[in-house]
C-alpha cells in the first residue's frame, strides 16, 4: 500500500514536500506504510505564520458571536463523520475504535466549551473607582468620576505543538478556544500520525473557520524551532514529553512568548485495604492498559497499602489476561498495538530492565496471545518493585503496570510525592478520611477518588504539576480562556 504524503494546510492550500528528511509511518497493526511526514519544511512553517499573521486583524475584529458560529457547525460535522475519522485514527495510531471515538467526543466537549466564548471572555467594570478634582471641577462641585474596566482581548498568532497519542483531541484543547477568543493559529501535529489531524483541520475549514485563521504545518524539531522563535508568534501551547516540553518552554519564553507545556508523567494509584475490590481492579486495569498505556494519565504505578496487594494483584493479573489484544478495529478488541516499532522496542526494553532490576514479573506481556506482526506488546505487570527501579520511576508509555507496597497511607503518599512528575494520582478507598488526607497531601494536579482516570474535562483546567507541566495557565477551562486572551485595563474620566 502506498503511503499518503502528509500535507501542510496553509491558508487552506494543501502544500506538500519541502526540503529535508521524511518520516515514513506505518499502520502499527499491520506494519504497512500509511504516511510520509516531511520533517524540516521551514518554508511551509514560515508561510503558515504569515497566513496566520495576515488573517489576524480581521479575525480579531470579527464579533465574538460570529467567530463562534463555525464551531457549532464543526461539532455537527464531526458527529456526522465520527466513524470515518475514528477509523483513520485507528489506522495510523492503533488505538481501539471505541477509544478513537471517545477521544473525538472529548474533543467535541472542548469545541462546545469554546463556543461559549461570548460569555467566557467577557471583561469586568468597576465604576466610580475614584473621583478626580484636579481638573475643571473642584471637590465641592462633586469632582469627576473615574471608571475602571478590564477587557479580555486576543493575544495574536498562537502555535500548537501536539503529541501522537491523541492526534485529534489534543489539538482541540488549543485551537477552538484560541480562535474563538480572536487569535489565529498554526498547528504543528505529531509527525508520527499526521493524517487525522489534517482531516480534522479540513473539517474545521468546511465548517467555516476561515482558512488563514487555522493553519497546519508538518514537521519535527526544525519546524518547532522555527515557530517558537518567530517574531510574529505570540503564544505557544505544547503537549508532549517532558524533555521536549522543558526545552520548548525555556526557548519560547526566552523569545518573549507566553507558553504552556503539558508534559510527561508517571502516575500512581493508591489502593487502601478497605477499597471496593471490583472497582479498584477495574479502575486500575483500565487506567494502566487503556490506549495501550499511551496516555499521560495512565496509572502506571500501583501503591498497595497494607495487605491490599493480596487481592489486588491476582485480580489485576486475571483481568489483564482477559484483554483481547488485536488490531484496534477488531470486534471485542480491548487493546491495540503500540504506535510504532520504536515504541515497541522501548517497552520491551523496559520489561527487560524491570526483570534485571529484580521486580517480580507477575504477568509477561510478551507471552500474551496477539498478532505476531505489527507493534504489539501485551499487558505486563510487575510486583514487589521498589522506588529507584526504572519501572517505578520512569515513564514507559506502554502497557506496563508496576506494583509497589506501602505500610500506610502516609507511606504511600510519600512514595507518590518522590516522583519528579505530578500529572495525576488516584486513591481507591471507602474512607472519606483517607480520601481527604490523600487530597490534601498528594503532590499532583489531577486527582481521582475511586476513579481510575481523572480525565480532563473541557470546563476545568488540565492541571499537571511538577515536571508534568511548565508554565502558569493550564489548558482548558478558565485557564484556557486566560491563556488565549490578555487583559486590557482602561481607567477613564469624562470631563
Ligand atoms: P514528543 O515530545 O516526542 O512530541 C510532541 C511534539 O513535540 C511533536 O509534535 C514533536 O514533533 C515535537 N518535538 C519532539 N521533540 C522535540 C524537540 N526536541 N524539539 C522540538 N520539538 C520536539 O511526545 P510524543 O512521543 O508525541 O507523545 C508522548 C508524550 O506526550 C508522553 O510523554 C506523554 O506523557 C505526553 N503527553 C502529555 C499530555 C499532558 O497533557 N500532560 C498529554 C498527552 C501526551
XYZ file of C-alpha atoms and ligand atoms in Angstrom:
539
model
C 0.000 0.000 0.000
C 1.385 3.481 -0.904
C 1.913 5.969 1.893
C -0.063 9.226 1.833
C 2.133 12.322 1.839
C 1.212 14.368 4.905
C 0.492 17.823 3.548
C 0.536 21.223 5.155
C -2.600 23.334 5.157
C -1.561 26.931 4.729
C -4.478 29.314 4.278
C -6.429 26.246 3.164
C -3.962 25.319 0.451
C -2.512 21.807 0.549
C 1.249 22.201 0.285
C 3.321 19.072 0.049
C 7.022 18.495 0.014
C 9.694 20.771 1.370
C 13.350 20.233 1.851
C 14.788 17.668 4.206
C 14.012 14.214 5.500
C 10.675 12.468 5.527
C 9.404 10.208 8.292
C 7.742 7.038 6.957
C 4.875 5.959 9.244
C 3.247 2.552 9.334
C -0.148 1.250 10.318
C 1.015 -0.176 13.665
C -1.337 -3.146 13.480
C -0.126 -4.351 10.092
C 3.276 -2.781 9.506
C 2.093 -1.403 6.144
C 3.181 2.137 5.186
C 0.489 4.704 5.870
C 2.031 8.188 5.669
C 5.164 10.139 4.853
C 5.616 13.212 7.029
C 8.111 15.890 5.996
C 10.367 16.843 8.906
C 12.097 20.113 8.114
C 9.950 22.213 5.835
C 10.561 25.565 7.454
C 9.357 27.324 4.273
C 5.880 25.942 4.892
C 6.154 26.953 8.571
C 7.062 30.482 7.529
C 4.126 30.634 5.113
C 1.789 29.335 7.820
C 2.903 32.038 10.275
C 2.493 34.719 7.576
C -1.005 33.422 6.734
C -1.961 33.495 10.414
C -0.473 36.981 10.855
C -2.226 38.475 7.827
C -5.577 36.992 8.914
C -5.261 38.263 12.470
C -6.556 41.863 12.329
C -9.815 40.999 10.543
C -10.450 37.949 12.681
C -9.779 39.765 15.962
C -12.205 42.497 14.819
C -14.939 39.970 13.948
C -17.643 39.980 16.660
C -17.139 37.058 19.019
C -20.706 35.867 18.373
C -19.784 35.491 14.698
C -16.434 33.877 15.471
C -18.060 31.003 17.350
C -20.681 30.178 14.706
C -18.376 27.803 12.763
C -17.750 25.870 15.990
C -21.431 24.875 16.182
C -21.231 23.626 12.595
C -17.914 21.919 13.269
C -19.448 19.919 16.107
C -22.157 18.689 13.718
C -19.636 17.797 11.004
C -17.506 15.862 13.493
C -20.520 13.999 14.838
C -21.664 13.075 11.328
C -18.176 11.876 10.372
C -17.057 10.414 13.672
C -16.825 6.840 12.384
C -14.601 7.658 9.400
C -12.409 9.980 11.470
C -12.094 7.307 14.175
C -11.164 4.726 11.514
C -8.331 6.983 10.338
C -7.122 7.422 13.946
C -7.209 3.630 14.440
C -5.262 3.061 11.214
C -2.424 5.464 11.974
C -2.361 5.348 15.776
C -3.510 1.818 16.601
C -5.954 2.537 19.431
C -9.276 0.687 19.527
C -12.292 2.033 17.652
C -14.074 2.740 20.963
C -11.047 4.681 22.236
C -10.790 6.638 18.974
C -14.491 7.577 19.048
C -14.208 8.504 22.733
C -11.230 10.755 22.010
C -13.122 12.640 19.290
C -16.053 13.055 21.689
C -13.753 14.571 24.320
C -12.500 16.945 21.599
C -16.098 17.894 20.800
C -16.536 18.784 24.505
C -13.785 21.372 24.041
C -15.494 22.797 20.953
C -18.758 23.134 22.895
C -16.918 24.914 25.701
C -15.118 27.253 23.297
C -18.452 28.112 21.653
C -19.271 29.842 24.951
C -16.560 32.433 24.293
C -19.049 35.365 24.275
C -19.619 34.717 27.974
C -16.184 33.335 28.793
C -14.103 36.254 27.526
C -16.311 38.968 28.968
C -14.446 41.680 30.875
C -15.307 43.426 34.143
C -16.034 47.021 35.124
C -15.810 48.917 38.387
C -17.483 52.310 38.013
C -16.525 55.215 40.250
C -13.250 53.653 41.348
C -12.057 57.161 42.247
C -13.039 60.835 41.969
C -10.749 63.396 40.383
C -10.924 67.028 41.489
C -7.728 68.244 39.943
C -9.086 69.477 36.636
C -12.172 71.538 35.630
C -14.217 70.719 38.719
C -13.485 71.073 42.402
C -14.392 68.533 45.009
C -17.226 70.845 46.124
C -18.620 70.562 42.626
C -18.635 66.801 43.007
C -15.372 66.061 41.202
C -15.153 63.874 38.126
C -15.957 60.194 38.408
C -13.304 57.731 37.268
C -14.312 54.321 35.988
C -12.074 51.318 35.508
C -12.595 48.249 33.357
C -10.672 45.239 32.153
C -11.302 43.742 28.719
C -10.038 40.332 27.629
C -8.562 40.656 24.150
C -6.796 38.173 21.861
C -3.066 37.562 22.093
C -2.215 37.336 18.362
C -0.735 34.396 16.459
C -0.753 31.202 18.544
C 1.130 27.983 17.859
C 0.087 24.490 18.999
C 2.593 21.611 19.084
C 0.936 18.269 19.748
C 1.860 14.622 20.513
C 0.980 11.412 18.720
C -1.237 9.805 21.341
C -4.411 11.849 20.733
C -3.970 13.303 17.246
C -7.486 14.785 17.049
C -8.372 15.500 20.681
C -5.251 17.318 21.891
C -5.285 19.955 19.108
C -8.860 20.656 20.229
C -7.591 21.619 23.688
C -5.933 24.502 21.879
C -7.200 25.970 18.648
C -11.013 26.139 19.215
C -10.569 28.315 22.314
C -7.744 30.278 20.696
C -9.730 31.177 17.569
C -12.983 31.759 19.488
C -11.050 34.358 21.506
C -9.954 36.098 18.272
C -6.480 34.654 17.751
C -5.183 32.963 14.627
C -3.445 29.620 14.833
C -0.680 27.408 13.454
C -0.945 23.741 14.448
C 2.153 21.527 14.271
C 0.824 17.999 14.845
C 2.947 14.961 15.600
C 4.963 13.685 12.658
C 4.094 10.150 13.818
C 0.381 10.208 12.904
C -0.336 13.354 10.903
C -3.290 12.255 8.747
C -6.145 12.500 11.231
C -5.005 15.991 12.321
C -5.136 17.083 8.673
C -8.603 15.592 8.210
C -9.921 17.273 11.373
C -8.466 20.613 10.238
C -10.051 20.284 6.778
C -13.394 19.681 8.508
C -12.902 22.873 10.535
C -12.429 24.800 7.278
C -15.544 23.095 5.869
C -17.402 24.357 8.947
C -16.426 27.937 8.115
C -13.297 28.592 10.196
C -11.509 30.991 7.800
C -8.617 29.217 6.132
C -5.884 31.643 7.170
C -7.176 31.632 10.742
C -6.324 27.945 11.244
C -3.196 26.636 9.532
C -1.389 23.334 9.866
C 2.248 22.643 9.223
C 4.009 19.285 9.351
C 7.446 18.734 10.746
C 9.769 17.814 13.560
C 12.116 19.834 15.815
C 13.382 22.098 12.958
C 9.870 23.315 12.282
C 9.115 23.640 16.006
C 12.231 25.762 16.457
C 11.229 27.995 13.564
C 7.805 28.549 15.116
C 8.738 29.068 18.767
C 11.457 31.625 17.978
C 9.416 33.520 15.380
C 8.916 37.260 15.971
C 5.338 37.080 14.666
C 4.280 34.315 17.076
C 2.811 35.432 20.400
C 1.835 32.266 22.272
C 2.897 28.620 22.267
C 0.875 25.716 23.615
C 2.678 22.358 23.765
C 1.658 18.844 24.732
C 4.240 16.049 24.707
C 7.198 14.626 26.605
C 8.911 16.400 29.493
C 12.252 16.708 27.699
C 10.775 18.424 24.657
C 8.367 20.465 26.795
C 11.044 21.861 29.089
C 13.150 22.850 26.071
C 10.173 24.451 24.302
C 9.101 26.274 27.467
C 12.543 27.793 28.039
C 13.201 28.608 24.381
C 9.806 30.102 23.586
C 9.792 32.105 26.849
C 13.289 33.415 26.078
C 11.857 34.624 22.764
C 9.099 36.529 24.516
C 6.160 34.162 24.037
C 3.609 33.175 26.616
C 3.957 29.408 26.932
C 2.110 26.448 28.435
C 3.675 22.967 28.206
C 1.677 19.901 29.277
C 4.263 17.132 29.639
C 5.092 13.559 30.567
C 4.034 11.599 33.613
C 4.368 8.603 35.908
C 1.044 8.331 37.694
C 0.204 6.488 40.902
C -2.929 4.710 42.087
C -3.079 4.158 45.856
C -5.165 1.160 46.911
C -6.361 1.097 50.517
C -7.290 -2.204 52.186
C -10.915 -1.020 52.552
C -11.329 -0.228 48.823
C -14.188 -1.729 46.828
C -12.212 -4.567 45.266
C -14.113 -4.834 41.968
C -13.990 -1.081 41.360
C -10.270 -0.922 42.181
C -9.363 -3.824 39.873
C -11.478 -2.448 37.029
C -10.256 1.136 37.535
C -6.553 0.237 37.691
C -6.768 -2.134 34.715
C -8.492 0.465 32.535
C -6.106 3.195 33.625
C -2.923 1.179 33.035
C -3.822 -0.581 29.783
C -6.343 1.762 28.113
C -4.898 3.288 24.914
C -2.162 0.620 25.310
C -0.731 2.642 28.200
C -0.021 5.567 25.864
C -1.810 8.186 27.950
C -0.301 10.929 30.054
C -2.977 9.955 32.591
C -2.153 6.244 32.577
C -1.990 4.952 36.145
C 1.222 3.009 35.643
C 2.276 2.533 39.288
C 0.025 0.986 41.929
C 0.843 1.597 45.574
C -0.817 -1.156 47.622
C -1.322 -0.164 51.256
C -1.236 -2.910 53.912
C -2.493 -6.242 52.635
C -4.446 -4.824 49.654
C -1.886 -6.312 47.251
C -3.027 -9.803 48.319
C -6.320 -9.399 46.484
C -5.415 -6.639 44.029
C -2.507 -8.263 42.201
C -4.259 -11.605 41.463
C -7.325 -9.609 40.386
C -5.281 -7.412 38.058
C -3.490 -10.404 36.528
C -6.779 -12.171 35.900
C -8.385 -9.056 34.362
C -5.340 -8.256 32.191
C -5.100 -11.819 30.877
C -8.646 -11.468 29.519
C -7.869 -8.329 27.463
C -8.128 -9.101 23.761
C -5.029 -7.660 22.093
C -5.614 -7.133 18.369
C -5.864 -4.533 15.612
C -7.947 -1.675 17.028
C -10.887 -2.251 14.670
C -11.244 -5.961 15.573
C -14.595 -6.657 17.275
C -14.090 -7.169 21.017
C -10.579 -5.705 20.926
C -9.579 -4.320 24.343
C -6.078 -3.146 23.488
C -4.441 -2.241 20.196
C -0.750 -2.141 19.270
C 1.774 0.468 20.337
C 2.018 3.308 17.861
C 5.302 2.433 16.196
C 8.207 -0.009 16.253
C 10.377 2.386 18.308
C 7.690 2.353 21.000
C 7.523 -1.437 20.921
C 11.312 -1.690 21.283
C 11.269 0.853 24.121
C 8.567 -1.055 26.018
C 10.287 -4.417 25.512
C 13.494 -2.802 26.790
C 11.651 -1.524 29.891
C 10.342 -5.027 30.617
C 13.886 -6.401 30.395
C 15.114 -3.655 32.757
C 12.375 -4.473 35.299
C 13.383 -8.143 35.275
C 17.084 -7.291 35.526
C 16.439 -4.942 38.475
C 14.657 -7.704 40.388
C 10.966 -6.799 40.171
C 8.667 -9.851 40.064
C 7.118 -10.352 36.634
C 3.538 -11.232 37.624
C 2.281 -11.086 34.032
C 4.554 -11.172 30.988
C 3.024 -9.225 28.113
C 5.470 -10.760 25.671
C 3.600 -14.048 26.035
C 0.079 -12.688 25.583
C -1.959 -14.053 22.682
C -1.711 -11.362 19.987
C -0.855 -10.882 16.308
C 2.756 -11.655 15.502
C 3.199 -8.786 13.006
C 2.835 -5.103 13.930
C 3.755 -3.267 17.123
C 2.008 -5.419 19.721
C 3.042 -5.948 23.342
C 0.546 -7.474 25.773
C -0.375 -6.165 29.236
C 2.524 -6.605 31.636
C 2.502 -6.443 35.465
C 5.490 -6.177 37.790
C 5.010 -6.786 41.518
C 7.213 -6.144 44.573
C 9.055 -3.342 42.778
C 10.947 -0.660 44.724
C 11.494 3.092 44.228
C 14.717 3.635 42.329
C 13.861 0.929 39.776
C 13.344 2.053 36.183
C 9.825 0.566 36.047
C 8.810 2.576 39.139
C 10.399 5.926 38.321
C 10.384 6.367 34.545
C 7.560 6.965 32.085
C 7.355 3.850 29.885
C 4.311 4.956 27.852
C 3.176 1.436 27.169
C 1.137 -1.363 28.783
C 3.432 -1.953 31.766
C 1.965 -1.684 35.277
C 4.247 -1.718 38.327
C 3.076 -2.584 41.852
C 4.859 -1.327 44.954
C 3.880 -1.928 48.586
C 3.434 0.600 51.401
C 2.778 0.219 55.150
C 0.339 3.084 55.494
C -1.392 5.871 53.609
C 1.298 8.324 54.728
C 3.979 5.978 53.414
C 2.078 5.626 50.113
C 1.731 9.407 49.678
C 5.429 9.806 50.485
C 6.243 7.376 47.653
C 3.942 9.222 45.244
C 5.495 12.555 46.166
C 9.013 11.284 45.462
C 8.154 11.248 41.750
C 9.506 14.136 39.701
C 6.178 14.188 37.872
C 2.754 15.194 39.172
C 0.216 14.794 36.399
C -2.318 12.735 38.300
C -2.810 10.455 41.261
C -5.823 8.434 42.388
C -6.947 6.627 45.527
C -9.378 3.744 45.910
C -10.870 3.675 49.410
C -14.154 3.542 51.291
C -12.867 6.010 53.865
C -13.727 9.666 53.457
C -10.989 10.495 55.922
C -8.334 8.653 53.880
C -9.574 10.315 50.678
C -9.432 13.702 52.337
C -5.890 13.158 53.649
C -4.818 11.966 50.204
C -6.346 15.014 48.574
C -4.628 17.457 50.877
C -1.145 15.891 50.875
C -0.506 14.447 47.418
C 1.666 16.464 45.023
C -0.227 16.139 41.745
C -2.648 18.358 39.883
C -5.334 15.908 38.673
C -6.764 13.681 41.414
C -9.168 10.757 41.324
C -11.129 9.293 44.209
C -12.413 5.818 43.305
C -11.839 6.805 39.668
C -9.081 5.197 37.568
C -8.515 8.144 35.234
C -9.431 11.683 36.362
C -9.856 12.639 32.724
C -9.543 16.231 31.575
C -12.905 17.973 31.360
C -13.358 20.851 28.923
C -14.681 23.172 31.633
C -11.791 22.531 34.051
C -8.077 23.168 33.614
C -5.879 20.149 32.914
C -3.723 20.732 35.945
C -0.468 18.769 35.724
C 2.127 19.720 38.371
C 5.887 19.459 38.846
C 7.720 18.195 35.736
C 4.409 17.282 34.113
C 3.838 20.959 33.387
C 5.834 24.079 32.599
C 4.064 27.407 32.618
C 1.377 29.146 34.603
C -2.023 28.843 32.935
C -3.079 25.284 32.062
C -5.088 24.092 29.054
C -8.900 24.077 29.046
C -11.426 25.676 31.382
C -10.959 29.195 32.629
C -7.174 28.799 32.417
C -7.508 28.173 28.666
C -9.557 31.347 28.216
C -6.977 33.351 30.142
C -4.078 31.787 28.232
C -5.542 32.762 24.876
C -6.503 36.298 25.958
C -4.679 39.155 27.629
C -6.006 41.871 29.900
C -6.526 45.419 28.732
C -7.345 47.746 31.620
C -8.871 51.162 30.950
C -9.109 53.962 33.502
C -11.473 56.664 32.213
C -12.802 60.044 33.284
C -15.103 62.218 31.205
C -14.644 65.900 31.850
P 7.153 14.194 21.941
O 7.626 15.130 22.988
O 8.129 13.293 21.322
O 6.485 15.031 20.727
C 5.498 16.011 20.968
C 5.646 17.118 19.931
O 6.885 17.797 20.148
C 5.674 16.600 18.495
O 4.907 17.465 17.699
C 7.147 16.627 18.129
O 7.359 16.882 16.774
C 7.697 17.760 18.980
N 9.067 17.521 19.444
C 9.576 16.354 19.909
N 10.869 16.508 20.268
C 11.178 17.794 20.034
C 12.365 18.560 20.204
N 13.483 18.024 20.679
N 12.348 19.861 19.856
C 11.227 20.417 19.374
N 10.066 19.731 19.181
C 10.032 18.444 19.515
O 5.924 13.386 22.566
P 5.136 12.166 21.921
O 6.011 10.970 21.934
O 4.498 12.578 20.652
O 3.953 11.997 22.996
C 4.099 11.277 24.184
C 4.430 12.173 25.352
O 3.444 13.193 25.492
C 4.417 11.430 26.677
O 5.498 11.850 27.454
C 3.090 11.834 27.304
O 3.055 11.724 28.700
C 2.980 13.240 26.826
N 1.608 13.737 26.868
C 1.281 14.632 27.821
C -0.026 15.100 27.932
C -0.415 16.081 29.013
O -1.475 16.679 28.904
N 0.389 16.257 30.046
C -0.990 14.646 27.009
C -0.602 13.739 26.021
C 0.709 13.287 25.955
